[in-house]
């Protein structure tokens, strides 16, 4: 039976840290759906539209045949149910991420008892990285190229510098 995993996030923008979690998930599960979710705490601060974020992710995961990209503005638990997903995969950078992610996992389990949440620890080289940190470094004139997937690096930098 096919094991389907969902990698949710706002991905504004997609980073090499996100890509690391997606690639590792693609090795573990038969099918991985990367879903661009709407984070209502961040809607006013998005740098890229949902469609642009989906395009950046698609270009970044090219060659990963078991990965697809989608979007959703609803509840993750309901999205998982509609997609017949077995697992939600969340990357954790630090202990500070855990409390919020754990509460989300408990909520998703209550709303959809058929889905499990799996946490993947960030790779050491990506532990400090977040999309908001990358945006801040870029806004202050720093070089963010090392934090972005090569296929979309220039597009992201051009937008964030604009």
mmCIF file of C-alpha atoms in Angstrom:
data_model
loop_
_atom_site.group_PDB
_atom_site.id
_atom_site.type_symbol
_atom_site.label_atom_id
_atom_site.label_comp_id
_atom_site.label_asym_id
_atom_site.label_seq_id
_atom_site.Cartn_x
_atom_site.Cartn_y
_atom_site.Cartn_z
ATOM 1 C CA UNK A 1 0.000 0.000 0.000
ATOM 2 C CA UNK A 2 1.303 3.436 -0.967
ATOM 3 C CA UNK A 3 2.459 5.616 1.948
ATOM 4 C CA UNK A 4 1.616 9.269 1.338
ATOM 5 C CA UNK A 5 3.308 12.070 3.255
ATOM 6 C CA UNK A 6 2.498 15.756 3.335
ATOM 7 C CA UNK A 7 5.174 18.403 3.870
ATOM 8 C CA UNK A 8 3.229 21.575 4.734
ATOM 9 C CA UNK A 9 4.549 25.088 5.084
ATOM 10 C CA UNK A 10 4.278 28.654 3.902
ATOM 11 C CA UNK A 11 7.592 28.403 1.978
ATOM 12 C CA UNK A 12 8.023 32.171 1.644
ATOM 13 C CA UNK A 13 10.540 31.597 0.142
ATOM 14 C CA UNK A 14 11.587 27.958 -0.180
ATOM 15 C CA UNK A 15 15.045 27.380 1.321
ATOM 16 C CA UNK A 16 17.666 24.654 1.180
ATOM 17 C CA UNK A 17 16.441 23.679 4.647
ATOM 18 C CA UNK A 18 12.950 23.050 3.283
ATOM 19 C CA UNK A 19 14.426 21.186 0.338
ATOM 20 C CA UNK A 20 16.471 18.987 2.676
ATOM 21 C CA UNK A 21 13.333 17.894 4.563
ATOM 22 C CA UNK A 22 11.469 17.310 1.282
ATOM 23 C CA UNK A 23 14.298 15.196 -0.180
ATOM 24 C CA UNK A 24 14.654 13.134 2.974
ATOM 25 C CA UNK A 25 10.878 12.586 3.065
ATOM 26 C CA UNK A 26 10.949 11.461 -0.574
ATOM 27 C CA UNK A 27 13.424 8.721 0.410
ATOM 28 C CA UNK A 28 11.147 7.447 3.182
ATOM 29 C CA UNK A 29 7.654 7.683 1.652
ATOM 30 C CA UNK A 30 6.185 6.496 -1.645
ATOM 31 C CA UNK A 31 4.608 9.850 -2.420
ATOM 32 C CA UNK A 32 5.254 13.294 -0.939
ATOM 33 C CA UNK A 33 2.909 16.229 -1.369
ATOM 34 C CA UNK A 34 4.512 19.575 -0.608
ATOM 35 C CA UNK A 35 1.579 21.812 0.232
ATOM 36 C CA UNK A 36 1.807 25.582 0.415
ATOM 37 C CA UNK A 37 -0.494 26.481 3.277
ATOM 38 C CA UNK A 38 -1.875 29.860 4.237
ATOM 39 C CA UNK A 39 -0.519 30.972 7.593
ATOM 40 C CA UNK A 40 -3.019 33.563 8.757
ATOM 41 C CA UNK A 41 -0.443 35.062 11.129
ATOM 42 C CA UNK A 42 1.778 35.884 8.124
ATOM 43 C CA UNK A 43 -0.631 36.814 5.299
ATOM 44 C CA UNK A 44 0.277 40.513 5.324
ATOM 45 C CA UNK A 45 4.002 39.810 5.113
ATOM 46 C CA UNK A 46 4.233 37.323 2.222
ATOM 47 C CA UNK A 47 6.878 38.202 -0.369
ATOM 48 C CA UNK A 48 5.574 35.713 -2.946
ATOM 49 C CA UNK A 49 2.061 34.751 -4.009
ATOM 50 C CA UNK A 50 0.871 31.174 -3.472
ATOM 51 C CA UNK A 51 1.304 30.480 -7.194
ATOM 52 C CA UNK A 52 4.852 31.872 -7.165
ATOM 53 C CA UNK A 53 5.781 29.791 -4.116
ATOM 54 C CA UNK A 54 4.396 26.672 -5.780
ATOM 55 C CA UNK A 55 6.421 27.416 -8.921
ATOM 56 C CA UNK A 56 9.623 27.963 -6.901
ATOM 57 C CA UNK A 57 9.107 24.643 -5.115
ATOM 58 C CA UNK A 58 8.314 22.749 -8.344
ATOM 59 C CA UNK A 59 11.497 24.053 -9.932
ATOM 60 C CA UNK A 60 13.487 23.157 -6.787
ATOM 61 C CA UNK A 61 12.212 19.544 -6.598
ATOM 62 C CA UNK A 62 12.607 18.795 -10.297
ATOM 63 C CA UNK A 63 13.862 15.236 -10.652
ATOM 64 C CA UNK A 64 12.170 13.996 -7.481
ATOM 65 C CA UNK A 65 9.557 11.914 -9.263
ATOM 66 C CA UNK A 66 7.547 11.041 -6.154
ATOM 67 C CA UNK A 67 7.121 14.681 -5.077
ATOM 68 C CA UNK A 68 4.204 16.876 -6.107
ATOM 69 C CA UNK A 69 3.321 20.439 -5.162
ATOM 70 C CA UNK A 70 -0.108 21.733 -4.158
ATOM 71 C CA UNK A 71 -1.697 24.505 -2.096
ATOM 72 C CA UNK A 72 -4.515 24.752 0.392
ATOM 73 C CA UNK A 73 -6.047 27.489 2.526
ATOM 74 C CA UNK A 74 -7.950 25.228 4.909
ATOM 75 C CA UNK A 75 -7.198 22.927 7.802
ATOM 76 C CA UNK A 76 -4.190 20.667 7.334
ATOM 77 C CA UNK A 77 -6.018 17.739 8.971
ATOM 78 C CA UNK A 78 -8.823 18.008 6.413
ATOM 79 C CA UNK A 79 -6.356 18.360 3.538
ATOM 80 C CA UNK A 80 -4.609 15.188 4.741
ATOM 81 C CA UNK A 81 -7.954 13.379 4.813
ATOM 82 C CA UNK A 82 -8.816 14.464 1.243
ATOM 83 C CA UNK A 83 -5.388 13.339 -0.012
ATOM 84 C CA UNK A 84 -5.522 10.026 1.912
ATOM 85 C CA UNK A 85 -2.224 10.943 3.558
ATOM 86 C CA UNK A 86 -0.743 8.724 6.225
ATOM 87 C CA UNK A 87 1.790 11.191 7.587
ATOM 88 C CA UNK A 88 2.451 14.893 8.047
ATOM 89 C CA UNK A 89 6.191 15.598 8.000
ATOM 90 C CA UNK A 90 7.453 18.619 9.897
ATOM 91 C CA UNK A 91 11.043 19.789 10.080
ATOM 92 C CA UNK A 92 12.357 20.936 13.450
ATOM 93 C CA UNK A 93 15.275 23.351 13.643
ATOM 94 C CA UNK A 94 15.518 23.832 17.386
ATOM 95 C CA UNK A 95 13.831 22.956 20.644
ATOM 96 C CA UNK A 96 11.971 26.267 20.375
ATOM 97 C CA UNK A 97 10.125 24.911 17.294
ATOM 98 C CA UNK A 98 8.930 21.848 19.159
ATOM 99 C CA UNK A 99 6.231 23.270 21.429
ATOM 100 C CA UNK A 100 4.220 24.920 18.652
ATOM 101 C CA UNK A 101 4.702 21.969 16.268
ATOM 102 C CA UNK A 102 3.735 19.491 18.995
ATOM 103 C CA UNK A 103 0.504 21.382 19.735
ATOM 104 C CA UNK A 104 -0.289 21.469 16.001
ATOM 105 C CA UNK A 105 0.369 17.713 15.781
ATOM 106 C CA UNK A 106 -2.003 17.022 18.696
ATOM 107 C CA UNK A 107 -4.679 19.200 17.111
ATOM 108 C CA UNK A 108 -4.280 17.504 13.731
ATOM 109 C CA UNK A 109 -4.508 14.080 15.388
ATOM 110 C CA UNK A 110 -7.713 15.084 17.161
ATOM 111 C CA UNK A 111 -9.218 16.422 13.924
ATOM 112 C CA UNK A 112 -7.998 13.488 11.822
ATOM 113 C CA UNK A 113 -7.133 10.356 13.852
ATOM 114 C CA UNK A 114 -5.914 8.581 10.694
ATOM 115 C CA UNK A 115 -2.896 10.847 10.189
ATOM 116 C CA UNK A 116 0.366 10.768 12.144
ATOM 117 C CA UNK A 117 2.884 13.588 12.459
ATOM 118 C CA UNK A 118 6.567 12.779 12.043
ATOM 119 C CA UNK A 119 9.283 15.246 13.001
ATOM 120 C CA UNK A 120 12.556 15.343 11.079
ATOM 121 C CA UNK A 121 15.426 17.121 12.780
ATOM 122 C CA UNK A 122 17.007 19.735 10.564
ATOM 123 C CA UNK A 123 20.430 18.913 9.231
ATOM 124 C CA UNK A 124 23.124 20.618 11.292
ATOM 125 C CA UNK A 125 23.998 23.060 8.511
ATOM 126 C CA UNK A 126 20.354 24.188 8.268
ATOM 127 C CA UNK A 127 19.393 24.420 11.946
ATOM 128 C CA UNK A 128 19.532 28.206 12.157
ATOM 129 C CA UNK A 129 17.796 28.862 8.854
ATOM 130 C CA UNK A 130 14.287 30.234 8.445
ATOM 131 C CA UNK A 131 12.572 32.047 5.588
ATOM 132 C CA UNK A 132 12.053 35.126 7.770
ATOM 133 C CA UNK A 133 15.752 35.199 8.736
ATOM 134 C CA UNK A 134 16.740 34.920 5.071
ATOM 135 C CA UNK A 135 14.415 37.812 4.177
ATOM 136 C CA UNK A 136 15.897 39.932 6.954
ATOM 137 C CA UNK A 137 19.500 39.227 5.902
ATOM 138 C CA UNK A 138 18.639 40.106 2.299
ATOM 139 C CA UNK A 139 16.864 43.316 3.328
ATOM 140 C CA UNK A 140 20.020 44.386 5.163
ATOM 141 C CA UNK A 141 22.201 43.718 2.108
ATOM 142 C CA UNK A 142 23.573 40.317 3.085
ATOM 143 C CA UNK A 143 24.359 37.481 0.677
ATOM 144 C CA UNK A 144 21.634 34.835 0.957
ATOM 145 C CA UNK A 145 22.623 32.767 -2.086
ATOM 146 C CA UNK A 146 24.005 29.895 0.008
ATOM 147 C CA UNK A 147 20.614 29.419 1.696
ATOM 148 C CA UNK A 148 18.517 29.033 -1.458
ATOM 149 C CA UNK A 149 17.993 26.156 -3.919
ATOM 150 C CA UNK A 150 20.148 26.728 -7.018
ATOM 151 C CA UNK A 151 17.324 26.479 -9.608
ATOM 152 C CA UNK A 152 15.443 29.418 -8.062
ATOM 153 C CA UNK A 153 18.194 31.351 -6.280
ATOM 154 C CA UNK A 154 18.337 34.351 -8.630
ATOM 155 C CA UNK A 155 14.552 34.735 -8.815
ATOM 156 C CA UNK A 156 14.236 34.790 -5.041
ATOM 157 C CA UNK A 157 17.113 37.228 -4.550
ATOM 158 C CA UNK A 158 15.742 39.580 -7.228
ATOM 159 C CA UNK A 159 12.301 39.653 -5.555
ATOM 160 C CA UNK A 160 13.618 40.115 -2.037
ATOM 161 C CA UNK A 161 15.950 42.923 -3.054
ATOM 162 C CA UNK A 162 13.181 44.751 -4.966
#
